[in-house]
PDB file of C-alpha atoms in Angstrom:
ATOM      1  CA  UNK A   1     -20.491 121.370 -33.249  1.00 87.00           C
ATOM      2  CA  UNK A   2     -24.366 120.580 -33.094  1.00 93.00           C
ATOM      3  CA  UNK A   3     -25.787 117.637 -34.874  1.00 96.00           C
ATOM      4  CA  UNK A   4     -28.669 117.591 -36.628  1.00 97.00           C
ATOM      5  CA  UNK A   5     -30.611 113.682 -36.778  1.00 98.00           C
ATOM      6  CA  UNK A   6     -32.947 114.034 -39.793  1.00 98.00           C
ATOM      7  CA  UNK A   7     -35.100 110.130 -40.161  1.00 98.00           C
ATOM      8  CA  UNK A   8     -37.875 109.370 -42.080  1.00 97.00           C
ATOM      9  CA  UNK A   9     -39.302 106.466 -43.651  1.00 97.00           C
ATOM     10  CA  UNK A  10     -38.046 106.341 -47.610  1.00 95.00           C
ATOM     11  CA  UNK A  11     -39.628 108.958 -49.563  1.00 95.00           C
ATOM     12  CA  UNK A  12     -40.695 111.417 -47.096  1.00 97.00           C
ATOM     13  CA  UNK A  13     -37.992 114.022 -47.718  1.00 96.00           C
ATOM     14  CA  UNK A  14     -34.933 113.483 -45.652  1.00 97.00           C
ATOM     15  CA  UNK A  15     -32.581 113.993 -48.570  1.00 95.00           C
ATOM     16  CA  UNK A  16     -34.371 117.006 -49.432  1.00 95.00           C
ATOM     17  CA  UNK A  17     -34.083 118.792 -45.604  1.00 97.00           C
ATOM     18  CA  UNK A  18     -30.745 118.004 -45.637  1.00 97.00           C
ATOM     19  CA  UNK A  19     -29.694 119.122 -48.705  1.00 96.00           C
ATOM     20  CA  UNK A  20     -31.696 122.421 -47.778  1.00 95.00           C
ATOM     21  CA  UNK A  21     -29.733 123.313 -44.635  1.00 95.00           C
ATOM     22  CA  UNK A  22     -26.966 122.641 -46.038  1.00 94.00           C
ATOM     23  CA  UNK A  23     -27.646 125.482 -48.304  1.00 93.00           C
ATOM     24  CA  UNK A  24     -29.055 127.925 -45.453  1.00 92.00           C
ATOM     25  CA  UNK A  25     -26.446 126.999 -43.527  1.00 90.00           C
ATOM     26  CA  UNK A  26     -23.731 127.364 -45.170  1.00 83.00           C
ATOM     27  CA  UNK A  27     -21.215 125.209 -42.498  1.00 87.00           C
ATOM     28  CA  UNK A  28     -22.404 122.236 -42.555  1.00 92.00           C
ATOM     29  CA  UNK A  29     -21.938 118.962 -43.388  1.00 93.00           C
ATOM     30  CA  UNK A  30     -24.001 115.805 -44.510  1.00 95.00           C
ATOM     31  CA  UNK A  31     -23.468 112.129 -43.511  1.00 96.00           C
ATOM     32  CA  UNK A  32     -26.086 109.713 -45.464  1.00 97.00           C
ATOM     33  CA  UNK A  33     -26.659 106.240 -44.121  1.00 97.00           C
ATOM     34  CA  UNK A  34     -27.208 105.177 -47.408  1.00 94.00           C
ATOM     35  CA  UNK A  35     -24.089 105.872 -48.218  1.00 96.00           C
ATOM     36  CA  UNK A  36     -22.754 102.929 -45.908  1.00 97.00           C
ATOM     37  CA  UNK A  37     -24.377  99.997 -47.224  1.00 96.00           C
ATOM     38  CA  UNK A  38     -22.622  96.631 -47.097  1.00 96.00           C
ATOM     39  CA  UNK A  39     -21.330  95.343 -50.398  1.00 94.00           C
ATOM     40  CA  UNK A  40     -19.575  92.113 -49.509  1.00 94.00           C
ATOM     41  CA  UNK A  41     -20.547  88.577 -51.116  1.00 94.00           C
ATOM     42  CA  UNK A  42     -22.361  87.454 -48.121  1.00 93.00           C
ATOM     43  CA  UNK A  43     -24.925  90.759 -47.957  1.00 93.00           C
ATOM     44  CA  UNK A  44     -25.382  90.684 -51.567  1.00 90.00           C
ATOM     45  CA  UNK A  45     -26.091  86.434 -51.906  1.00 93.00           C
ATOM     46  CA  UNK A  46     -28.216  87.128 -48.590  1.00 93.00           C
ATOM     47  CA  UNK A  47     -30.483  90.170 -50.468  1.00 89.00           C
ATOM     48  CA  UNK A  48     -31.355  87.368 -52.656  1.00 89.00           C
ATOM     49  CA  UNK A  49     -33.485  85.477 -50.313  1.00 90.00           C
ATOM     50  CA  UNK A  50     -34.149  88.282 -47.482  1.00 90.00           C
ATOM     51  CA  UNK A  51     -36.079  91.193 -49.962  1.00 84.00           C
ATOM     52  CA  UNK A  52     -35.834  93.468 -46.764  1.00 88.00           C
ATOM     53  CA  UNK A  53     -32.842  93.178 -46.542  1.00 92.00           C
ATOM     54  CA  UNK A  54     -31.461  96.569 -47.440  1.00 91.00           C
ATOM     55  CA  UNK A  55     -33.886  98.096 -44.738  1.00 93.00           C
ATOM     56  CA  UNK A  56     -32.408  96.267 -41.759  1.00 94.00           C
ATOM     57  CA  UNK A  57     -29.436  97.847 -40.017  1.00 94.00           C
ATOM     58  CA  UNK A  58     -27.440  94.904 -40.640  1.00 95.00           C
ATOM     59  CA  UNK A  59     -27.176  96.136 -43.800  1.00 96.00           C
ATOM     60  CA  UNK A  60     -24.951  98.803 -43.094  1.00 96.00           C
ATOM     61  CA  UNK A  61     -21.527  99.402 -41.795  1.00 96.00           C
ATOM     62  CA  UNK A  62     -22.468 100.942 -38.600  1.00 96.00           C
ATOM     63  CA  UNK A  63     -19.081 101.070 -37.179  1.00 95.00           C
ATOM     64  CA  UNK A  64     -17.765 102.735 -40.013  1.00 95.00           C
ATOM     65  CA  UNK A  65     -20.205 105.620 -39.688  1.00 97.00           C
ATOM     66  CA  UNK A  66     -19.819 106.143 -36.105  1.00 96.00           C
ATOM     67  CA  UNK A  67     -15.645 106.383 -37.433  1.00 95.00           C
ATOM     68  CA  UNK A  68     -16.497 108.911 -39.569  1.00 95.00           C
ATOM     69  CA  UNK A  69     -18.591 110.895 -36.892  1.00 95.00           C
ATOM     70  CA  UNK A  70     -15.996 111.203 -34.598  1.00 94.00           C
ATOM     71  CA  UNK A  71     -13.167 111.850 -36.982  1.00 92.00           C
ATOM     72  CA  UNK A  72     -14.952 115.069 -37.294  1.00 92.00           C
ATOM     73  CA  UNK A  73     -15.785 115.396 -34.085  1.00 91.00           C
ATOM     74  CA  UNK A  74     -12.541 115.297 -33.035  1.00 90.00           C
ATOM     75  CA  UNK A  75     -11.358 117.360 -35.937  1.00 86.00           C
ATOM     76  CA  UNK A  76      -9.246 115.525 -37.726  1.00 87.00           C
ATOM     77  CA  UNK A  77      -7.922 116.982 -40.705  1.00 84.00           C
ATOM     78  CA  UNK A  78      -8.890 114.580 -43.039  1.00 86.00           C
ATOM     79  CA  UNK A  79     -12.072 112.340 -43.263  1.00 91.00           C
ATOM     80  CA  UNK A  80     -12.698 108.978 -44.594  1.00 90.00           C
ATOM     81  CA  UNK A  81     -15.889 109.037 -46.481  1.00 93.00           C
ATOM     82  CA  UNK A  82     -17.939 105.594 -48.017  1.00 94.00           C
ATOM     83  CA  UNK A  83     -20.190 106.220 -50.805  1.00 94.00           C
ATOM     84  CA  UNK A  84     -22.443 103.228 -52.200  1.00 94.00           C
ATOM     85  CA  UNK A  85     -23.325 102.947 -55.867  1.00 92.00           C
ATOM     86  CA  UNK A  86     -27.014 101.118 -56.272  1.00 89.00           C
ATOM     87  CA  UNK A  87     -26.744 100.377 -59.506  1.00 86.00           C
ATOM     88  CA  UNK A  88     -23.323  98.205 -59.025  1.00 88.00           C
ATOM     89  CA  UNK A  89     -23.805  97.519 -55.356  1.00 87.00           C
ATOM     90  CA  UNK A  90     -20.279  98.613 -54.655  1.00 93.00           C
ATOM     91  CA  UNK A  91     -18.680 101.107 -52.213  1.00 94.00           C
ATOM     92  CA  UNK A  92     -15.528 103.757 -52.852  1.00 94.00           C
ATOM     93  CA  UNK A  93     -14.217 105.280 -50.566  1.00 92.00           C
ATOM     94  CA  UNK A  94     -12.843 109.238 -50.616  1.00 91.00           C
ATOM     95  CA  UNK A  95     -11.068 111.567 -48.448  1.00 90.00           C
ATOM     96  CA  UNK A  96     -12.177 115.041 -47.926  1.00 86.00           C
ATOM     97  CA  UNK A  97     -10.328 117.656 -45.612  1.00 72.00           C
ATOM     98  CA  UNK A  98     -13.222 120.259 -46.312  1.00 69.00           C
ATOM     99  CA  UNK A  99     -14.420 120.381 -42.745  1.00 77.00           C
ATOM    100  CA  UNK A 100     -12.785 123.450 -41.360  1.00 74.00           C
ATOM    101  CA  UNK A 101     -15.455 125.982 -39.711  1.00 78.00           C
ATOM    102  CA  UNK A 102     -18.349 123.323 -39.846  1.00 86.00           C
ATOM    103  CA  UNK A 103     -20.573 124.168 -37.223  1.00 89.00           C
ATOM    104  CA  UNK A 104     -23.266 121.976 -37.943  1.00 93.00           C
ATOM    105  CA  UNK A 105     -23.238 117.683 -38.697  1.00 95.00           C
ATOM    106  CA  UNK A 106     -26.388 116.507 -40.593  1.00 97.00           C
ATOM    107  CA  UNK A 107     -26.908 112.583 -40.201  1.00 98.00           C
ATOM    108  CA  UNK A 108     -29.624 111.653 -42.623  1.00 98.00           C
ATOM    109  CA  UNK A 109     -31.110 108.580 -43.487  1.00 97.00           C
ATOM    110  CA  UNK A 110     -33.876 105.486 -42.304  1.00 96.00           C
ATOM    111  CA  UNK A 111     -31.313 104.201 -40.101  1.00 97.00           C
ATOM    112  CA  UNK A 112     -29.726 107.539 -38.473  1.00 98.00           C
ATOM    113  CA  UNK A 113     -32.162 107.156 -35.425  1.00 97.00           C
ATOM    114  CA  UNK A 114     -30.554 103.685 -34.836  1.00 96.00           C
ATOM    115  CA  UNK A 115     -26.845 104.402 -34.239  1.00 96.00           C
ATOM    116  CA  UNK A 116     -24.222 104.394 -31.776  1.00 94.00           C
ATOM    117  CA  UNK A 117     -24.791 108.082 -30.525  1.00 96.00           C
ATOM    118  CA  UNK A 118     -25.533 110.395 -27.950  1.00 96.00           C
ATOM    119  CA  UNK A 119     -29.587 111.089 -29.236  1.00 97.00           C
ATOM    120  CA  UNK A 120     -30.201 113.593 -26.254  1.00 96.00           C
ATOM    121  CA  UNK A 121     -27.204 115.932 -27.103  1.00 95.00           C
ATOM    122  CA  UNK A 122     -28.731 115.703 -30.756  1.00 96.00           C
ATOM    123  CA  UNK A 123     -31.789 118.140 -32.898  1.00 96.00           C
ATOM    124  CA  UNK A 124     -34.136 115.233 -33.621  1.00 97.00           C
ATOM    125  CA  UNK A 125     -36.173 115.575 -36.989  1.00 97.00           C
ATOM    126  CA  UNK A 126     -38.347 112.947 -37.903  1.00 97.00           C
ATOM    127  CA  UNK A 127     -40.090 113.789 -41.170  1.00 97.00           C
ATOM    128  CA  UNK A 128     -43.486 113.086 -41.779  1.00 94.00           C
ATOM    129  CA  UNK A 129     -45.369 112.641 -45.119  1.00 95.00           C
ATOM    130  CA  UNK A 130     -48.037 110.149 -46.191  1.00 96.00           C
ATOM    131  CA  UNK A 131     -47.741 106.776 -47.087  1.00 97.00           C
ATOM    132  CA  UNK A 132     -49.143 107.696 -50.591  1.00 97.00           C
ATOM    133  CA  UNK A 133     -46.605 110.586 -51.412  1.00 97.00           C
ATOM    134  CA  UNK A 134     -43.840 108.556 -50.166  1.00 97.00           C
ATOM    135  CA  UNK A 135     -44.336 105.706 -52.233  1.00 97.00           C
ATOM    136  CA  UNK A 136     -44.200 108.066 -55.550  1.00 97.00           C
ATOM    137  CA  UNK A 137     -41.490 109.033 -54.637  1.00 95.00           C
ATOM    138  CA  UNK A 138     -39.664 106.024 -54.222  1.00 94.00           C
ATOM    139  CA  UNK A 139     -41.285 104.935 -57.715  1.00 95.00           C
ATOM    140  CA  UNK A 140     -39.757 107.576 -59.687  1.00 94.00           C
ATOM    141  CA  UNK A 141     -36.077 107.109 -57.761  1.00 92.00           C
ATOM    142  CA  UNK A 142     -36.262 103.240 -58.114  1.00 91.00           C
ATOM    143  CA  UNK A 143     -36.657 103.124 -61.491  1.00 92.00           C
ATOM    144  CA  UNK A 144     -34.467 106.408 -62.318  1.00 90.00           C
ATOM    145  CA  UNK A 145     -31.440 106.180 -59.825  1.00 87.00           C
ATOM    146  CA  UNK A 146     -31.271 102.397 -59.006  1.00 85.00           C
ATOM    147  CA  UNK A 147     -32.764 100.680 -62.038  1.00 85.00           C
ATOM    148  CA  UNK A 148     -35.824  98.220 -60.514  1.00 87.00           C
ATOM    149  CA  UNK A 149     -38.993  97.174 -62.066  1.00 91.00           C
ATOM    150  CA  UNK A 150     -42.576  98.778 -60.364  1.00 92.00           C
ATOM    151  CA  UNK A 151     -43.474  95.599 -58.610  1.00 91.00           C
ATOM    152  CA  UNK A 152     -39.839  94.834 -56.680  1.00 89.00           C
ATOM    153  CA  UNK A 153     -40.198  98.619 -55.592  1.00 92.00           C
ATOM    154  CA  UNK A 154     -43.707  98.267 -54.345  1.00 92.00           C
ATOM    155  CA  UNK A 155     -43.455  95.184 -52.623  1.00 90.00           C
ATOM    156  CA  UNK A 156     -39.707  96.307 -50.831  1.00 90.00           C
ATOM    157  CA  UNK A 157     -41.953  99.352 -50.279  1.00 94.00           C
ATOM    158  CA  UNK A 158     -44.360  97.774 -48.355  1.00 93.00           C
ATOM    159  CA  UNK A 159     -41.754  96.057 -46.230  1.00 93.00           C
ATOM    160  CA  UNK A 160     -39.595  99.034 -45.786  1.00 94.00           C
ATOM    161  CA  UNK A 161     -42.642 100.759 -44.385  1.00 96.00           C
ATOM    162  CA  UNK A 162     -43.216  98.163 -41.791  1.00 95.00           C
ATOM    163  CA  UNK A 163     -39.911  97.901 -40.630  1.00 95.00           C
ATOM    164  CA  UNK A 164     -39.310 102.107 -40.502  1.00 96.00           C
ATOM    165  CA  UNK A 165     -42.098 102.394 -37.653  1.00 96.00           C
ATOM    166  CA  UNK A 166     -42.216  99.048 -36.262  1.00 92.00           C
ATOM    167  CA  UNK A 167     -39.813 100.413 -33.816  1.00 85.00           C
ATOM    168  CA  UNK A 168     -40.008 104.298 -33.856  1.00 95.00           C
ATOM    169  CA  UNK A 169     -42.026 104.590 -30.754  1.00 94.00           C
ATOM    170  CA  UNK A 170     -38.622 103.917 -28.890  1.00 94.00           C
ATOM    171  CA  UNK A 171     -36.675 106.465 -30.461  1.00 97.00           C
ATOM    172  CA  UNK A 172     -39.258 108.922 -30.039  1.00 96.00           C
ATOM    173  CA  UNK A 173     -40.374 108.392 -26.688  1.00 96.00           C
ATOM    174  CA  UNK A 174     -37.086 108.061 -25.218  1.00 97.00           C
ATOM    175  CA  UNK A 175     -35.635 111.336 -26.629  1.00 97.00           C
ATOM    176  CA  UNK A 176     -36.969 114.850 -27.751  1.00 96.00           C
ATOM    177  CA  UNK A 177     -38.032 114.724 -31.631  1.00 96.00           C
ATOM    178  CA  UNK A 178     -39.301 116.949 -33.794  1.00 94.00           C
ATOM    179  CA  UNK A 179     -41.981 116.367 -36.393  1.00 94.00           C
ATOM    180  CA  UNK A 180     -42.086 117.970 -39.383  1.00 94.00           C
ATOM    181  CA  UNK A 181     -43.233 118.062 -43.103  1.00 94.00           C
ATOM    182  CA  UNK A 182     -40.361 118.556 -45.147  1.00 92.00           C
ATOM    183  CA  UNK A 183     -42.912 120.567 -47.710  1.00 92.00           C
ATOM    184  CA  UNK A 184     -44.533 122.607 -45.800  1.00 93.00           C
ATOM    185  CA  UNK A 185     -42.855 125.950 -45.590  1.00 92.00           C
ATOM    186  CA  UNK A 186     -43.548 127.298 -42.176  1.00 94.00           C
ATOM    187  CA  UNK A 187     -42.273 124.437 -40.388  1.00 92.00           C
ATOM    188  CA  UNK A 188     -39.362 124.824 -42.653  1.00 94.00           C
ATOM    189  CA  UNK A 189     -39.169 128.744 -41.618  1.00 92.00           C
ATOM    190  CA  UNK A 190     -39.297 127.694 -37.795  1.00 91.00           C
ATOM    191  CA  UNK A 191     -37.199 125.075 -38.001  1.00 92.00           C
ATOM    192  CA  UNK A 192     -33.972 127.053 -39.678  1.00 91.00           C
ATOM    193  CA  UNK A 193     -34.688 129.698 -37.205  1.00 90.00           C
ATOM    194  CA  UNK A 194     -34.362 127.569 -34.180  1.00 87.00           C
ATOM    195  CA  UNK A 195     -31.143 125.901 -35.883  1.00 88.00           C
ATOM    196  CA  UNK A 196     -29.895 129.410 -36.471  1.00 80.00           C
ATOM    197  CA  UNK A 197     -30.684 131.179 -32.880  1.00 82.00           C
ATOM    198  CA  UNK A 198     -28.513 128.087 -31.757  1.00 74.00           C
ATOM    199  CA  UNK A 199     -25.483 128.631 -34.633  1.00 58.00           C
ATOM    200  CA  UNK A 200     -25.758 132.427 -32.297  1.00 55.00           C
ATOM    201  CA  UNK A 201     -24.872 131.206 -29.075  1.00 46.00           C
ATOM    202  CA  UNK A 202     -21.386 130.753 -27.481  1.00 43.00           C
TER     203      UNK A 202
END
């Protein structure tokens, strides 16, 4: 199984790549950071006082990802899956058994460059967009998806900005990354091409 690290600061089009090669794909399968947030009383009385809160990796529940990542690495016939609603700041939890034949593991997210895991037996992605586009984007899924007023987003905006590259050097000087733009087609083109030449070999 070959997994696929696709990081980005928020609103430059991870979810979208994913969600993509999923589709080209066909066998594979998507892990989302975000969908490992914290919700216990301590993270959520702390998010009152830190506003960055949510873009620190204390924020998540690292060890249960890296669980889930090697439950299906070591295919196990059933995986325990977190998913984290924004609007109630609560987590359920699922089982899904659909893993059989997955060829490819898609970990997606501003904190997938920051776990647990072997980066140099990993396809690095980082996806870049400017700072402009981004920060539309996280507008419009603010206020649609996770109900916050203009000026919290732009201010946990500016913050989440700051912390997403403050230490990205590391990650991509220490292992081989790939730079793309999500929207732009050829890099799409070579990019599923490459993934798919590997999908070939033995």
């Amino acid at each position: 199984m070959k997994t696929i690290v696709i990081t980005g600061p928020s609103g430059s089009g991870k979810s979208h790549l994913a969600k993509k090669l999923y589709n080209d794909l066909n066998n594979a399968f998507i892990i989302k950071t975000d969908s490992y947030y914290r919700d216990n009383l301590l993270i959520k009385i702390l998010s009152i006082f830190i506003i960055d809160l949510y873009d620190r990796i204390i924020s998540i529940k690292e060890k249960e990802i890296i669980k889930t990542i090697n439950s299906i690495y070591n295919k196990k016939k059933s995986i325990k899956l977190i998913n984290y609603d924004f609007r109630r700041r609560k987590s359920s939890h699922s089982i899904t058994s659909e893993l059989k034949g997955t060829k490819f593991l898609i970990i997606e997210g501003i904190f997938s460059h920051r776990l647990n895991i072997d980066y140099k037996n990993t396809m690095n992605i980082f996806c870049r967009q400017k700072k402009e586009i981004c920060y539309l984007r996280r507008l419009k899924r603010d206020q649609l998806e996770r109900g916050r007023k203009r000026k919290e987003i732009k201010k946990k905006f500016s913050k989440s900005w700051y912390l997403f590259f403050k230490k990205l050097h590391v990650y991509i000087n220490t292992y081989k990354v790939s730079e793309m733009n999500p929207d732009n087609r050829e890099s799409y083109r070579k990019l599923i091409t490459n993934i798919k030449s590997i999908k070939k070999m033995p």
